[in-house]
Structure formats: C-alpha cells, structure tokens
PDB file of C-alpha atoms in Angstrom:
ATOM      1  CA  UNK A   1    -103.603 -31.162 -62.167  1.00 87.00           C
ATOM      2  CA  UNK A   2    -107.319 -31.970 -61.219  1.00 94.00           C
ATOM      3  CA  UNK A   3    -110.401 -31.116 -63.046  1.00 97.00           C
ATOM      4  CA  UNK A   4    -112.860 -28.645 -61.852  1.00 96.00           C
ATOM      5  CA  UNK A   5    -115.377 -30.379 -60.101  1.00 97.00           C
ATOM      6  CA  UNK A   6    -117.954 -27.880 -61.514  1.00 97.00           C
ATOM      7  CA  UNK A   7    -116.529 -28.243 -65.367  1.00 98.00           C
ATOM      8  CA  UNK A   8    -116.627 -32.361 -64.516  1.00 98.00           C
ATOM      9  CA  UNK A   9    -120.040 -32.471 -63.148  1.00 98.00           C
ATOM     10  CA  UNK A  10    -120.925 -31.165 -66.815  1.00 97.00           C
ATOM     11  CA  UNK A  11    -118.635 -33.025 -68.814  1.00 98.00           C
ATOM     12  CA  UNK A  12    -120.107 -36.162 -67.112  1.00 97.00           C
ATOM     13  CA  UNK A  13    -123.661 -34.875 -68.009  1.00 96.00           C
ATOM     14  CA  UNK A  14    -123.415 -34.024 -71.432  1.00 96.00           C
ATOM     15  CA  UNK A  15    -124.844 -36.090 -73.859  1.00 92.00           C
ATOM     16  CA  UNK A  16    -122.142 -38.459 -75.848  1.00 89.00           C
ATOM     17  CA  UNK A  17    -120.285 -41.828 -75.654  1.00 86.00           C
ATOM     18  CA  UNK A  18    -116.855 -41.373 -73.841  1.00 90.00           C
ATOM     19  CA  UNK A  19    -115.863 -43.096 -70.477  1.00 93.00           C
ATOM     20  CA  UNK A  20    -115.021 -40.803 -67.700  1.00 95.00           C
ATOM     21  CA  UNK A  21    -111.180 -41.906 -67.337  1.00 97.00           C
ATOM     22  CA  UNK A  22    -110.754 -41.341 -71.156  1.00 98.00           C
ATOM     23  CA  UNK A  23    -112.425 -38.196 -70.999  1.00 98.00           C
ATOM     24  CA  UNK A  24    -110.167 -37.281 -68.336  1.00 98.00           C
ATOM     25  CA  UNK A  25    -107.117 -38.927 -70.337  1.00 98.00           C
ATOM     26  CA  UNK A  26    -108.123 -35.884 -72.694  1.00 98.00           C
ATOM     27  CA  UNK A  27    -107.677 -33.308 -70.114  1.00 98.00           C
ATOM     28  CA  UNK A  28    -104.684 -34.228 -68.177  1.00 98.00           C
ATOM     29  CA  UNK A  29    -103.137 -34.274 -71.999  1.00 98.00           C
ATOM     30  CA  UNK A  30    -104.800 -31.327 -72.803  1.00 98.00           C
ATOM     31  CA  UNK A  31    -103.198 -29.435 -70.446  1.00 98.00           C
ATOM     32  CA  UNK A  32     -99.730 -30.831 -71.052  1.00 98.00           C
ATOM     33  CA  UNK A  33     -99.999 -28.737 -74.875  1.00 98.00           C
ATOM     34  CA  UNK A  34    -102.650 -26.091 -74.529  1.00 98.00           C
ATOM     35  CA  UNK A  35     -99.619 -23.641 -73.423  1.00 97.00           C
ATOM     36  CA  UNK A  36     -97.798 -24.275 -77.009  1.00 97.00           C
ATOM     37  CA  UNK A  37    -100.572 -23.917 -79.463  1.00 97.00           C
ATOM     38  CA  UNK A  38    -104.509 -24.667 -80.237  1.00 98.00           C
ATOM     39  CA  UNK A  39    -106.426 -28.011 -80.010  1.00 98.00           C
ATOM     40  CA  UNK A  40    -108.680 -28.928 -82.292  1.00 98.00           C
ATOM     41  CA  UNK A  41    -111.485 -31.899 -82.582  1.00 98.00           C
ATOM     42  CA  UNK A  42    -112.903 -33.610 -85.304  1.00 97.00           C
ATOM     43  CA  UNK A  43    -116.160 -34.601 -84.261  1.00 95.00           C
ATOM     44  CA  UNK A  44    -117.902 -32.414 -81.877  1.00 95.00           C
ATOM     45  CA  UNK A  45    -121.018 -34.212 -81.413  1.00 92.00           C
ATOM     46  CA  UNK A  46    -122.933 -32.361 -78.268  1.00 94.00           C
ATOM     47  CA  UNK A  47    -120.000 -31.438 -76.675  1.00 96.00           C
ATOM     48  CA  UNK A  48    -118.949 -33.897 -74.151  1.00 97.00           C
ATOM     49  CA  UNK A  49    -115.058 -33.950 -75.480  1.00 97.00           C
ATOM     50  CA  UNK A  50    -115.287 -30.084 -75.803  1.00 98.00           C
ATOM     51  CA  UNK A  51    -116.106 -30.060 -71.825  1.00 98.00           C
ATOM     52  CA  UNK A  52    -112.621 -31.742 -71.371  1.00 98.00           C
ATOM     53  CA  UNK A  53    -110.728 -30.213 -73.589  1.00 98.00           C
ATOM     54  CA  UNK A  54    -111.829 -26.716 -72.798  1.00 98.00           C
ATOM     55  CA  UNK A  55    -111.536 -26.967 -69.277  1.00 98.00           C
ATOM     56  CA  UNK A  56    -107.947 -28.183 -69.812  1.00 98.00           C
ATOM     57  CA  UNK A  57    -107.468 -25.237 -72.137  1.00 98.00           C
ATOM     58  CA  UNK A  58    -108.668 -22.994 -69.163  1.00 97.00           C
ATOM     59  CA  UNK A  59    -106.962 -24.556 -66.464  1.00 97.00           C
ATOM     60  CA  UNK A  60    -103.740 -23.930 -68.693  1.00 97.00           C
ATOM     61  CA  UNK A  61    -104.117 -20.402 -69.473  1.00 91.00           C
ATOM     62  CA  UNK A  62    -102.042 -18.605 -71.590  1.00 79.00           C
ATOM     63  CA  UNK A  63    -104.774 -17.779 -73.827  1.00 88.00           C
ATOM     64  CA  UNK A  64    -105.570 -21.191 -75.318  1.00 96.00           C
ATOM     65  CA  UNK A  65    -108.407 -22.120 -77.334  1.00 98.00           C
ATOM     66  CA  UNK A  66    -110.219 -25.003 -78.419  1.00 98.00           C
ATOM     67  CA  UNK A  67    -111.475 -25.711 -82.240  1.00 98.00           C
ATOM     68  CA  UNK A  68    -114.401 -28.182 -82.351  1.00 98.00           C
ATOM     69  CA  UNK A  69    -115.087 -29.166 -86.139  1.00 98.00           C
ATOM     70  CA  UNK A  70    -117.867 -30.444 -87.101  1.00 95.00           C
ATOM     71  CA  UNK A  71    -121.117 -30.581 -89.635  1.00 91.00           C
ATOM     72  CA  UNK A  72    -123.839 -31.294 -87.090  1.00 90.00           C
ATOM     73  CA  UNK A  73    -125.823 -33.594 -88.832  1.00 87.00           C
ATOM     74  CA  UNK A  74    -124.595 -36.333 -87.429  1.00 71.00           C
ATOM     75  CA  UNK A  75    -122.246 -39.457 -88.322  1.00 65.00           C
ATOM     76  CA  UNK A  76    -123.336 -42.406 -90.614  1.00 67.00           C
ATOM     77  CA  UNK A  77    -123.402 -44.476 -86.687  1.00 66.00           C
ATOM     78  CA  UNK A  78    -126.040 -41.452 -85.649  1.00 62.00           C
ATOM     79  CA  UNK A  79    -128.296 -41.912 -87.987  1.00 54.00           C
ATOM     80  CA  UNK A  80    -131.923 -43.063 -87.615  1.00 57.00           C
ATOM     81  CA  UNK A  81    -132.414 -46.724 -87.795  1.00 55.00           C
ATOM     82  CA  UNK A  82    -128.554 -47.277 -86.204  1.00 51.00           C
ATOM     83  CA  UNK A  83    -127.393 -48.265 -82.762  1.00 61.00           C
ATOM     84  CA  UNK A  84    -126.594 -44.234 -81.587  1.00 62.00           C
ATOM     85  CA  UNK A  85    -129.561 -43.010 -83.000  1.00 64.00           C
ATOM     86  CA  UNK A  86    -130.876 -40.411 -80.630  1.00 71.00           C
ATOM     87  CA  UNK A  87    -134.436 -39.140 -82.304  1.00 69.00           C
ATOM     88  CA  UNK A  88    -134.212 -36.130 -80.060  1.00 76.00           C
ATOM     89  CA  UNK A  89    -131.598 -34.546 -82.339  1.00 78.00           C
ATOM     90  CA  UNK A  90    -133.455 -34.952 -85.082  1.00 82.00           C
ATOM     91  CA  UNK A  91    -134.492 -31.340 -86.369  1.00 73.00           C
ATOM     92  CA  UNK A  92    -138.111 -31.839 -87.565  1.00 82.00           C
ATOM     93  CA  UNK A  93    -138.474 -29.320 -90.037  1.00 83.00           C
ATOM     94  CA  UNK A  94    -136.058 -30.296 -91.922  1.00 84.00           C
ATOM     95  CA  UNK A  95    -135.695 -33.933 -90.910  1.00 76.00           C
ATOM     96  CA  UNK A  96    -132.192 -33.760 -90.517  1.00 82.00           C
ATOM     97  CA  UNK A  97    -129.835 -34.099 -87.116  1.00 82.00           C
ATOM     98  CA  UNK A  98    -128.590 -31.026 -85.604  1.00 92.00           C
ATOM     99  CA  UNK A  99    -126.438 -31.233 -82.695  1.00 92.00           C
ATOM    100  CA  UNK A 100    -125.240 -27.592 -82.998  1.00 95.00           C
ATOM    101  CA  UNK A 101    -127.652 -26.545 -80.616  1.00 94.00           C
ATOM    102  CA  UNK A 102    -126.716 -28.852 -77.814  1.00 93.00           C
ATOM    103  CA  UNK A 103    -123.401 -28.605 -78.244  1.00 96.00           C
ATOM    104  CA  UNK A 104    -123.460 -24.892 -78.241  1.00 97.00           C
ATOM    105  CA  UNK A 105    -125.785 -25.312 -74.756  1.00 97.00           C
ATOM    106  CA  UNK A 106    -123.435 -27.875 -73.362  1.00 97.00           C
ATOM    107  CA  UNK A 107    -120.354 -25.641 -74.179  1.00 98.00           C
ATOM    108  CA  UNK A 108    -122.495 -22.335 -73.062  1.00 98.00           C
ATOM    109  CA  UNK A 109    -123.414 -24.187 -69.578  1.00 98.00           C
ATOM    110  CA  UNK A 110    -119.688 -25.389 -68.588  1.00 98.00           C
ATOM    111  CA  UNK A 111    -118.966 -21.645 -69.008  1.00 98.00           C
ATOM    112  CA  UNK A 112    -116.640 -22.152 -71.863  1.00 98.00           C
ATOM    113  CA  UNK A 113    -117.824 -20.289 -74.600  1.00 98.00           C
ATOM    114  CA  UNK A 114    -114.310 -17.592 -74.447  1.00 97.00           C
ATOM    115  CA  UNK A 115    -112.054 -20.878 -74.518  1.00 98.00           C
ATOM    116  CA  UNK A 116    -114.187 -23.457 -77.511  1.00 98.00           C
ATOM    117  CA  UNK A 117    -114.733 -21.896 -80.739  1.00 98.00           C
ATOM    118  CA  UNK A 118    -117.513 -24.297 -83.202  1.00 98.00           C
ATOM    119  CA  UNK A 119    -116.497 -24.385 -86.757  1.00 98.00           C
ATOM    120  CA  UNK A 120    -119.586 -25.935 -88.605  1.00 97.00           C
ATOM    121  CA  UNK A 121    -118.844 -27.493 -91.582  1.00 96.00           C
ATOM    122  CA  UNK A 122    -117.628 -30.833 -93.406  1.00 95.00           C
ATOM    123  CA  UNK A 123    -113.958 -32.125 -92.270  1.00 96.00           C
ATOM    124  CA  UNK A 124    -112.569 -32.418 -95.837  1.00 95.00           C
ATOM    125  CA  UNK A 125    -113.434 -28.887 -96.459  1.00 97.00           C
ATOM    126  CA  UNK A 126    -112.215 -27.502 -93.481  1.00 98.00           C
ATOM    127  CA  UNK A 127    -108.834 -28.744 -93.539  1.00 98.00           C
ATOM    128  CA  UNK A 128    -108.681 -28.396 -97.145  1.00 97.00           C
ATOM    129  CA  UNK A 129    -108.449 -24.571 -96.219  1.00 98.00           C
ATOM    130  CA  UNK A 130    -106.338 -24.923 -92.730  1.00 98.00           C
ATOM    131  CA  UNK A 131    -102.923 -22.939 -92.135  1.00 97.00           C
ATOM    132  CA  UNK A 132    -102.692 -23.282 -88.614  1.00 97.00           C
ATOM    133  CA  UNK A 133     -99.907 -25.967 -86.130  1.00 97.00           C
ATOM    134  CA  UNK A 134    -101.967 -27.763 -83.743  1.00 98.00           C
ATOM    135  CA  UNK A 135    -100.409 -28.598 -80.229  1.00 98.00           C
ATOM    136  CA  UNK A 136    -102.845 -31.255 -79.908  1.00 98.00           C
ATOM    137  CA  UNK A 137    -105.823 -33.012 -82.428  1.00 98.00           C
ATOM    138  CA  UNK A 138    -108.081 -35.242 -81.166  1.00 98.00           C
ATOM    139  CA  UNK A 139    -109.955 -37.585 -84.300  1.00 97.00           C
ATOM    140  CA  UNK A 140    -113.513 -38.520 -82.960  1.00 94.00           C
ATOM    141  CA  UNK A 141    -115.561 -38.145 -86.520  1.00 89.00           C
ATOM    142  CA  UNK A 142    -117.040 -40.218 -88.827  1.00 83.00           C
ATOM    143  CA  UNK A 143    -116.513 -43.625 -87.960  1.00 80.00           C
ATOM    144  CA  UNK A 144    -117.154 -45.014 -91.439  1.00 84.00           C
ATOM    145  CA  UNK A 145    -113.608 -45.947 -93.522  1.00 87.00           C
ATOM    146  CA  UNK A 146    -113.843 -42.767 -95.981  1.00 89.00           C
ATOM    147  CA  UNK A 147    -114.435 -40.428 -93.354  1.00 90.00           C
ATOM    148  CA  UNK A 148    -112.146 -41.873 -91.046  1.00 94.00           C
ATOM    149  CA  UNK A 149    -108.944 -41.689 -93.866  1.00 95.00           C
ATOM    150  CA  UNK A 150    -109.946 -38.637 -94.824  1.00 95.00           C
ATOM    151  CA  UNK A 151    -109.965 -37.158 -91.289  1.00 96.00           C
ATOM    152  CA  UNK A 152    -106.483 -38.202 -90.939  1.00 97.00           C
ATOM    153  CA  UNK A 153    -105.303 -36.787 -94.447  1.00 96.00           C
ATOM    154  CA  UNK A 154    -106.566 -33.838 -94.169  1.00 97.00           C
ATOM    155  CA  UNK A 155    -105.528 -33.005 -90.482  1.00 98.00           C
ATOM    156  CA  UNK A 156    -102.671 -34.894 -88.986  1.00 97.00           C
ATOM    157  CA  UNK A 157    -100.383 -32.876 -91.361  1.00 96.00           C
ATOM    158  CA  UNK A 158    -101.066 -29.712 -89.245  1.00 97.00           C
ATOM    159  CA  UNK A 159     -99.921 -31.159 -85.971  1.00 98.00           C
ATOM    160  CA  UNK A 160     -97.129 -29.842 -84.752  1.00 97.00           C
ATOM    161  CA  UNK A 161     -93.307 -30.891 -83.719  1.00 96.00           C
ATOM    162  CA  UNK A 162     -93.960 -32.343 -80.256  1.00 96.00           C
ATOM    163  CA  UNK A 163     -97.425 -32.387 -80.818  1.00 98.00           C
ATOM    164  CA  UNK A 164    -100.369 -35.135 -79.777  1.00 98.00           C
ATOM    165  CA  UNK A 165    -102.245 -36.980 -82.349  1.00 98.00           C
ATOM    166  CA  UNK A 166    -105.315 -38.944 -80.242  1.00 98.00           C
ATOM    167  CA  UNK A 167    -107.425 -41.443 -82.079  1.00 98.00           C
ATOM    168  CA  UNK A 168    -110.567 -42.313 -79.830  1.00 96.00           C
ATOM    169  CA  UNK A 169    -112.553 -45.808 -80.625  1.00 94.00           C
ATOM    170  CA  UNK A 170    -109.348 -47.787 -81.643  1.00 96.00           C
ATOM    171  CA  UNK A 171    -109.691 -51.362 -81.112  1.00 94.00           C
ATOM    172  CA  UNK A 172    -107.833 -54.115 -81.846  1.00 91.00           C
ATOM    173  CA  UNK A 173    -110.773 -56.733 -82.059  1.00 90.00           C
ATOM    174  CA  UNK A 174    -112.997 -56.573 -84.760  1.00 87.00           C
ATOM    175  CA  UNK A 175    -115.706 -58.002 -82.138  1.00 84.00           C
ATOM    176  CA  UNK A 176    -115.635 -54.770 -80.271  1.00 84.00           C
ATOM    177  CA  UNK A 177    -116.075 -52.067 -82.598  1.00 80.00           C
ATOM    178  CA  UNK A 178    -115.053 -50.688 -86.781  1.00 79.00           C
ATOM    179  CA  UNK A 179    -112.287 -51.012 -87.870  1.00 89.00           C
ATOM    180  CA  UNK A 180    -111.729 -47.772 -89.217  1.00 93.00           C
ATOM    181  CA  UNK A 181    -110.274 -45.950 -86.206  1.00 95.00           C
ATOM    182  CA  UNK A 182    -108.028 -48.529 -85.868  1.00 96.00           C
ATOM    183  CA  UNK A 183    -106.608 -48.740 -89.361  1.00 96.00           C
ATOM    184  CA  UNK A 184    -106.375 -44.748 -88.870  1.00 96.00           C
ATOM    185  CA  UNK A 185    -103.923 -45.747 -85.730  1.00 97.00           C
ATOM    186  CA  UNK A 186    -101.885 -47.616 -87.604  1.00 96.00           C
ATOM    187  CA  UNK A 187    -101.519 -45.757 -90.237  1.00 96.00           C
ATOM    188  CA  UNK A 188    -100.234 -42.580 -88.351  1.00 96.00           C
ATOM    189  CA  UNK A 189     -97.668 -45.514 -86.914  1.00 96.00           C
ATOM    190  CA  UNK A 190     -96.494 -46.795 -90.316  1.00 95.00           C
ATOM    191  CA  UNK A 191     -96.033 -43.466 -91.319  1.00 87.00           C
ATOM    192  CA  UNK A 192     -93.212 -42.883 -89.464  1.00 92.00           C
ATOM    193  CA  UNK A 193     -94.651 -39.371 -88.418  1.00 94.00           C
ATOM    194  CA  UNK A 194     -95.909 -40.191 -84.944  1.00 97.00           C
ATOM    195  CA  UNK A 195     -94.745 -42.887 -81.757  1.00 97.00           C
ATOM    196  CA  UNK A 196     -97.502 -43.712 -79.066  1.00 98.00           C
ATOM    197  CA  UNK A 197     -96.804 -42.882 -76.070  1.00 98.00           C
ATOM    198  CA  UNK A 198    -100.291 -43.959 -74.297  1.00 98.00           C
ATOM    199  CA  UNK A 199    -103.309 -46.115 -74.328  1.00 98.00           C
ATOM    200  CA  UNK A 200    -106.480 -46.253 -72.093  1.00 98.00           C
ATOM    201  CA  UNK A 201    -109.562 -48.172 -73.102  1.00 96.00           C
ATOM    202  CA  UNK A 202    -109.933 -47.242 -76.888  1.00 96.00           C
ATOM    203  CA  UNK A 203    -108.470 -44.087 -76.652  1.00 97.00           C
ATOM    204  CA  UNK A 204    -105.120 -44.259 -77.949  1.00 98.00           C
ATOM    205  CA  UNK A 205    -102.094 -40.904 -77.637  1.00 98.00           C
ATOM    206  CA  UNK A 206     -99.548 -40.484 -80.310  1.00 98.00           C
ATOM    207  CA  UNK A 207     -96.884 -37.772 -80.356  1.00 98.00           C
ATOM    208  CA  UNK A 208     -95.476 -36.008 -83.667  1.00 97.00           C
ATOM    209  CA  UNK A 209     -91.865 -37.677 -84.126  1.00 88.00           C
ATOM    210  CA  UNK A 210     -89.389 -35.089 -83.713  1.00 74.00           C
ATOM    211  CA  UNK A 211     -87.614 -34.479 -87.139  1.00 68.00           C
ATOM    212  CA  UNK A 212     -90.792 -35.962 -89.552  1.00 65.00           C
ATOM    213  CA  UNK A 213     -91.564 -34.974 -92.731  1.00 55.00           C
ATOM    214  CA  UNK A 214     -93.569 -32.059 -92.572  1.00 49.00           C
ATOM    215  CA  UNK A 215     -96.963 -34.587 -94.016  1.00 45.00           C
ATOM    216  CA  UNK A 216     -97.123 -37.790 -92.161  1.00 41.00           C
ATOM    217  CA  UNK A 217     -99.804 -38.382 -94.996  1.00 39.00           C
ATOM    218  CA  UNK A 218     -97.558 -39.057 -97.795  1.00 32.00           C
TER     219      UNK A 218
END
C-alpha cells in the first residue's frame, strides 16, 4: 500500500530528523498492525513520525488510533548549546522548549487530528499507569542511557503477541551515533521476548516472540 501523496508531502515537511525510506518503513509497518490494536510513540517531537504513523493508521481503518507520548520540552540532544538545538522551540517566557504546539500544528495540518491522540507527560510516568496491548510501539525518546532503559522498561511489556517493537537511531558503530538505542536493541534481543525481523538505516523492527513471558523486561 502507498502513502498519500498529500499526508507525504507533510510528513516530508515537518520539522524532525528521520529519512524518508525509514519514515516510510514506519508506515508500510504501520499498516500491517493498526487493524489489531493501537500504536503508540515515545518521543513525539513535532510530529514528523506521527505523520507516518497516522496516515498508516488511516489508510488501515478499522478505527485505529495513534498515541504520541511525550513531555515537550525536549530531549537532553535538543537542548540549547547541543547539536539539535533548534532556538525556535524555545518558549521565551518561560525559557523552556515546547514542541507541543508544532506538533499539534503538524498533526492538525496532515488532517489527522481524529486518528493521533498527544499524551503530554514524562515516559516513566505514563507507562507507570498504562493497561493497554499495543499492536505496534515505536521508541524514538530520550536518547541519553537512563531515558533510553527506562523507555524500554516501562513500555515494551505492553506490546502485544505478534506485535512490533521498533527502535529508531540503533547503530552498531559508536562513530555514528549513542549508544543507548543500541544497547536498548539488544536488550529486547537477549530477552528472549522479541526476534527482528527488519532493518533499514538505523531503524531497526522487532516482533513480540510468540509464547514470551508476559514482561520481556525481567
């Protein structure tokens, strides 16, 4: 199934770090589990991965929906005197980043506001309180090793029999990017919980191991 040229057009304009065929890795598998339960992200940012995702949730049907988690303020990478730094997220009275209001314009403009649903808040505490299988989670947060792990604890436990664990920035040479991402990737491997099945440029597609303990964390 092809993307909507429209829904592309904005995916490819939003504001964010992901290459086009990995973005588009996300919707092809998008659509393969939207029919069987909700996605979720960890790590929103502006809402380029939400453009992806939610137009694979729409092009699926079946009433899917999209959960985008995230804080807003931005990741210890986004931060002002690092490499992503982007000083026109910055909210000034308050001195802070907020990327809930782009995100909320990207996802607004793509005309997918019925199909992504924000939920602004820390990872850890969101999870902490989460009851719900996911058909499919996609791990974009903090990059840093605590966030990172803690991502992982506190969410790969809800995916589902079948289901798609993604890890995005995963690579095997330290000269290329962290580590973290990576060590989260093999991890969810050692664990016994989840097989890959795919890998494209960092991005890299696990599926929950059918007959796994119910917490891959142990």
């Amino acid at each position: 199934m092809q993307m909507d040229d429209g829904l592309l057009a904005h995916a490819r304009a939003a504001t964010g770090f992901m290459p086009d065929d990995e973005g588009l890795l996300l919707f092809r598998r998008g659509v393969e589990r939207a029919p069987h339960g909700p996605l979720l992200e960890v790590g929103s940012y502006c809402g380029k991965s939400a453009v992806y995702l939610g137009a694979a949730v729409r092009a699926a049907g079946a009433g899917g929906v999209l959960f985008g988690v995230d804080h807003h303020r931005g990741s210890e990478e986004n931060q002002a005197g690092w490499e992503h730094h982007d000083a026109s997220l910055v909210d000034p009275e308050v001195g802070l980043m907020d990327t809930l209001p782009r995100f909320r314009r990207t996802v607004h403009d793509a005309g997918l506001e019925d199909v992504v649903v924000a939920v602004v808040g820390e990872s850890r505490t969101v999870s902490a309180h989460w009851r719900t299988p996911l058909s499919l989670l996609f791990v974009d947060g903090g990059h840093g090793r605590e966030p990172a792990h803690a991502d992982y604890a506190g969410w790969a436990p809800w995916v589902m029999a079948d289901g798609l664990l993604v890890v995005h920035d995963v690579f095997p040479d330290p000269a290329d990017g962290g580590r973290p991402p990576y060590e989260v990737y093999l991890r969810a491997l050692a664990g016994g919980a989840f097989t890959e099945v795919e890998a494209l440029g960092s991005m890299r597609v696990l599926r929950r191991t059918a007959g796994s303990p119910g917490d891959p964390v142990g």
